[in-house]
Coordinates of C-alpha atoms in Angstrom, one line a residue:
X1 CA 0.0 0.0 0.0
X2 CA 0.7 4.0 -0.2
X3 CA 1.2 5.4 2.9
X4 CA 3.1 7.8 4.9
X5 CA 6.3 6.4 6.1
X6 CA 9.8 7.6 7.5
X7 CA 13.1 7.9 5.6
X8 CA 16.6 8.2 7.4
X9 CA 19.4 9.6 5.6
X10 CA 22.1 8.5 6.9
X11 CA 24.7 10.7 5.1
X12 CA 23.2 13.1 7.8
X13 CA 22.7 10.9 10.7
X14 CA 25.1 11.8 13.2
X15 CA 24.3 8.7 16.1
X16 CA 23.0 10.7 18.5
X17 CA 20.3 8.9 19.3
X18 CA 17.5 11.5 19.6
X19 CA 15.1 9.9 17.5
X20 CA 15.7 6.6 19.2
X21 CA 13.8 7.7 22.0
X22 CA 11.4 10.0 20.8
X23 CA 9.8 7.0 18.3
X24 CA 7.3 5.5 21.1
X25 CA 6.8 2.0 18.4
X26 CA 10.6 1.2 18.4
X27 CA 10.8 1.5 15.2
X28 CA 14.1 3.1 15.2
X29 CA 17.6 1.9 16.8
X30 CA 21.2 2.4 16.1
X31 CA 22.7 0.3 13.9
X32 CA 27.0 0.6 13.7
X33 CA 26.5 4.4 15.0
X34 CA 23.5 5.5 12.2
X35 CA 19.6 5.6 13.1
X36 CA 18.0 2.7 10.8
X37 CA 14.2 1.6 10.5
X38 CA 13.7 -1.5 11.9
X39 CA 10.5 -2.4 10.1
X40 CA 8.2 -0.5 8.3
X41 CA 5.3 -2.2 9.9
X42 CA 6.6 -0.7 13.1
X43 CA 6.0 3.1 11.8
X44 CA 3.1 4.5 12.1
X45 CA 4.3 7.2 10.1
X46 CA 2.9 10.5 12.6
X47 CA 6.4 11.7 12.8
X48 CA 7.6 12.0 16.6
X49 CA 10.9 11.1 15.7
X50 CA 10.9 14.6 13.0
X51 CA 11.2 17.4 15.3
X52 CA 13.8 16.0 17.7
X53 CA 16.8 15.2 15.0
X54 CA 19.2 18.2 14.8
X55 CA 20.9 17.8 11.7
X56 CA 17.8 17.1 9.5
X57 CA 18.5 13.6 8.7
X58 CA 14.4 12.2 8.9
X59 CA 11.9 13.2 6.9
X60 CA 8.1 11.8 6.4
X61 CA 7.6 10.2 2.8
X62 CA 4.8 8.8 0.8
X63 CA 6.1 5.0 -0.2
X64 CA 4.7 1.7 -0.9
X65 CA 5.2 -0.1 2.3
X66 CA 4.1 -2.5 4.9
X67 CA 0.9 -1.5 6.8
X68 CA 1.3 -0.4 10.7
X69 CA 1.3 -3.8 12.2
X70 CA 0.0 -2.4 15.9
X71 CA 0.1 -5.8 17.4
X72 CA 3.7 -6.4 15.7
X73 CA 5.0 -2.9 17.5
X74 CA 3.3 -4.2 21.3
X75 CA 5.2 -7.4 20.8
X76 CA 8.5 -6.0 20.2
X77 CA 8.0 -3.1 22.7
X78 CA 7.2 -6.5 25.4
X79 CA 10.5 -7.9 24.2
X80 CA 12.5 -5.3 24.0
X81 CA 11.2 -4.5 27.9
X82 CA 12.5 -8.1 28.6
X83 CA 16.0 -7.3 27.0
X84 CA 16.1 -3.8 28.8
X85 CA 16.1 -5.7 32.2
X86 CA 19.4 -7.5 31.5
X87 CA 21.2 -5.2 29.2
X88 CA 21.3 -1.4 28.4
X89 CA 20.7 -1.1 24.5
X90 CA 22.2 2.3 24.4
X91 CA 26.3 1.8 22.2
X92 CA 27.1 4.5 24.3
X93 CA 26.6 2.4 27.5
X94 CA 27.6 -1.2 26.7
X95 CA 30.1 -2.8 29.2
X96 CA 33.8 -2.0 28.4
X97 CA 36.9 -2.5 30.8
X98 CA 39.5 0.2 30.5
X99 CA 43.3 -1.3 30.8
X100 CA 45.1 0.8 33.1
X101 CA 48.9 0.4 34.1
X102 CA 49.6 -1.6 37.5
X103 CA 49.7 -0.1 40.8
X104 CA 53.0 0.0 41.1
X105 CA 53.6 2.4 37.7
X106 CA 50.3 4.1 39.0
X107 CA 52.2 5.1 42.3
X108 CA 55.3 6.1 40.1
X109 CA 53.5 7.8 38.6
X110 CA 51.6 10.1 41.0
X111 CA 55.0 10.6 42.9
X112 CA 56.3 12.0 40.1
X113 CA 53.5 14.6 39.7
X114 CA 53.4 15.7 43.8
X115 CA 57.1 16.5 42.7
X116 CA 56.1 18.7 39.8
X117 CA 53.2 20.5 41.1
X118 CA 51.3 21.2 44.1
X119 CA 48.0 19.9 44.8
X120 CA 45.5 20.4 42.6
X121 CA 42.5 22.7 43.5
X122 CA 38.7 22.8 42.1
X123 CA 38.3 25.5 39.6
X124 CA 34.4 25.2 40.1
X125 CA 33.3 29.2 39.9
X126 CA 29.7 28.7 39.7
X127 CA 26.5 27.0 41.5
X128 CA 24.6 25.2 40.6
X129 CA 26.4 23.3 37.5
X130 CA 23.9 20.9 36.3
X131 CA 22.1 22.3 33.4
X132 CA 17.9 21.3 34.5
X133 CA 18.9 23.3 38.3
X134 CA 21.0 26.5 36.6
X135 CA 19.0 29.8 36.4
X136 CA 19.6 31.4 32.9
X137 CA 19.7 34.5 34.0
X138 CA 22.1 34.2 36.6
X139 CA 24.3 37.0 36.7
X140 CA 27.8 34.5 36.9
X141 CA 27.1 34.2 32.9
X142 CA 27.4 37.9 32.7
X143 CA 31.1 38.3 30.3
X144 CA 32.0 34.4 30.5
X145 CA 33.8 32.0 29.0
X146 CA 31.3 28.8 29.1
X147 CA 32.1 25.3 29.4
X148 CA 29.2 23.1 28.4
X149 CA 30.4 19.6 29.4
X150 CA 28.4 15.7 29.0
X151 CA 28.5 13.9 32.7
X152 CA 30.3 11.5 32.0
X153 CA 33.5 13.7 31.2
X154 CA 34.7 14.3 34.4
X155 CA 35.3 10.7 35.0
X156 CA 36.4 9.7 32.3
X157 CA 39.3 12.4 31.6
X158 CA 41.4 13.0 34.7
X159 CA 42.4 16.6 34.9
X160 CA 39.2 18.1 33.8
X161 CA 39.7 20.9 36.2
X162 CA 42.8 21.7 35.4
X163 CA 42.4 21.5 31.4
X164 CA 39.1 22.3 30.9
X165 CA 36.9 24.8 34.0
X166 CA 39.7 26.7 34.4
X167 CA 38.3 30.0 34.1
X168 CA 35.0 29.3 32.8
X169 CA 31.2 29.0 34.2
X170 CA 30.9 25.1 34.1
X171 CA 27.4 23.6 33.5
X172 CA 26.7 19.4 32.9
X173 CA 24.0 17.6 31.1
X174 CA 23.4 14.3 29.9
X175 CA 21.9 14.3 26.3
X176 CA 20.5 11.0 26.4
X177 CA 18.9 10.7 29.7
X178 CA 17.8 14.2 30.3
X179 CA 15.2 16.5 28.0
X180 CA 17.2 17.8 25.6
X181 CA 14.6 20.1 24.2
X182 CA 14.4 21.7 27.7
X183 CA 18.5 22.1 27.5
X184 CA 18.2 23.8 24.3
X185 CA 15.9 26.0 25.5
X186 CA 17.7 26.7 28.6
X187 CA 21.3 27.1 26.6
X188 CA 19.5 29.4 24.0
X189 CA 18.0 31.7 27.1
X190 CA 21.8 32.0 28.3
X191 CA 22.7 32.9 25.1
X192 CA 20.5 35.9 24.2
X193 CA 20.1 37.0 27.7
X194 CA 24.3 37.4 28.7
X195 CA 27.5 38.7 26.7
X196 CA 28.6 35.4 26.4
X197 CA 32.5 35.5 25.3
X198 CA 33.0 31.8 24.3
X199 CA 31.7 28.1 24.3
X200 CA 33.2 25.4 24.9
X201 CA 31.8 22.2 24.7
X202 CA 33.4 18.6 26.4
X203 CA 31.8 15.4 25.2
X204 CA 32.4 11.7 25.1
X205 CA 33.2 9.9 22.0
X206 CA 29.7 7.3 22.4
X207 CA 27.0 8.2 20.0
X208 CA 24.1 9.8 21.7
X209 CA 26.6 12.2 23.6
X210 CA 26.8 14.3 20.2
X211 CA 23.6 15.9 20.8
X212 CA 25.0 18.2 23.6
X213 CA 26.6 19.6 21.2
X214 CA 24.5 20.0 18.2
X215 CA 22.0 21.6 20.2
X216 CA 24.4 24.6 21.6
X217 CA 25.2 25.2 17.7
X218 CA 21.3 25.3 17.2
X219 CA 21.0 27.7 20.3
X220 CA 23.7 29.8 19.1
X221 CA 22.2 30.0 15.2
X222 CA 18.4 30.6 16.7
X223 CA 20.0 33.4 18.9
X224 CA 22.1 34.7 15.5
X225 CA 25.1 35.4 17.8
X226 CA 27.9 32.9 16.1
X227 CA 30.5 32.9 19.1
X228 CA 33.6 31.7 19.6
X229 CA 33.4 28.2 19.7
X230 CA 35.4 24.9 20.7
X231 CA 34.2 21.1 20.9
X232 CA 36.1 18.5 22.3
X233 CA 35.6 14.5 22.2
X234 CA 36.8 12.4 24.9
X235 CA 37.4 8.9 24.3
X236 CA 36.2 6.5 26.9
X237 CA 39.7 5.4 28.3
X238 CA 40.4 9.5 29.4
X239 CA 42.0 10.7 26.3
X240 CA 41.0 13.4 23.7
X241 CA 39.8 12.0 20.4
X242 CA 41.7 13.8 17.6

């Protein structure tokens, strides 16, 4: 039959993940980093997916497909609950042990660095840091440098003070487990409301953590103020992707 179906480019799929969550059927997942249709009896072809992908990459078509299959979308929704008891689905959260060098070269290590520089202090300037609690308007935006950084960040990469907050208003989000429309919002608020001087943005390398920063480029395009900008990946054993 003719009907109205979704199509995924995947020239401009960038993994992050959006649309994964945002399709209630399941009829989307990532497959080796790009959003794919599973099915095409699982879309319904309404669209919730549309609005939520940053770079464009989904659009509604008319096609000859499979009909919505509404009893084949409640049993894969019951399995994929099953599966979700056991195992995170999420790439950017599968189970991976990081090699790191023995203790004894660890202790060798961290002597070495007492002997080169004093302890280390927090360069935290601002409260609260998590992105759903900060105000917009605060007035510590007023003239800053900005450092919009994924949780996951600060674990992974070890001198994230030091490298990174140093001298900029620090706020933390999680792209893939928090409302990312409500960060956008809130990041394009700071940005037309404050003489921002610069952006920098920290993520991890996993898929759905690119959505951080595709929506401070949106923010910053909506707002028509094209600041200075920098975006950093951090690979999941601590060091900075190239």
């Amino acid at each position: 039959m003719i009907r109205k179906i979704v199509k995924i480019n995947e020239e401009k799929c960038n993994g992050c993940g959006l649309c994964v969550n945002a399709c209630v059927e399941g009829a989307i997942e990532l497959v080796n980093g790009k959003a794919k249709l599973v099915s095409e009896e699982y879309c319904d072809g309404l669209g919730n997916c549309l609005p939520v992908c940053p770079t464009g990459a989904i659009e509604i078509i008319e096609a000859e497909a499979k009909p919505f299959n509404e009893k084949a979308v409640e049993e894969r929704l019951n399995q994929k609950k099953q599966r979700e008891q056991f195992s995170c689905m999420c790439p950017g959260s599968q189970e991976r042990v990081i090699e790191r060098s023995s203790k004894l070269e660890a202790q060798e290590e961290k002597n070495q660095r007492v002997q080169e520089s004093k302890e280390e202090l927090s360069e935290l300037v601002n409260w609260p840091v998590q992105l759903n609690l900060v105000n917009p308007y605060a007035k510590f935006f007023d003239n800053a440098h900005i450092l919009i950084a994924a949780d996951c960040v600060a674990y992974a990469y070890a001198s994230f003070h030091r490298d990174f907050m140093k001298g900029k208003v620090t706020i933390i989000g999680c792209p893939k487990l928090d409302n990312i429309e409500y960060y956008y919002e809130k990041i394009l608020e700071i940005i037309q409301s404050h003489n921002i001087k610069s952006i920098t943005v920290v993520k991890m390398e996993v898929p759905c953590c690119n959505g951080i920063a595709s929506i401070v480029k949106k923010a910053m395009l909506q707002a028509q103020k094209i600041l200075p900008y920098q975006e950093v990946t951090i690979t999941t054993d601590g060091g900075i992707k190239e």
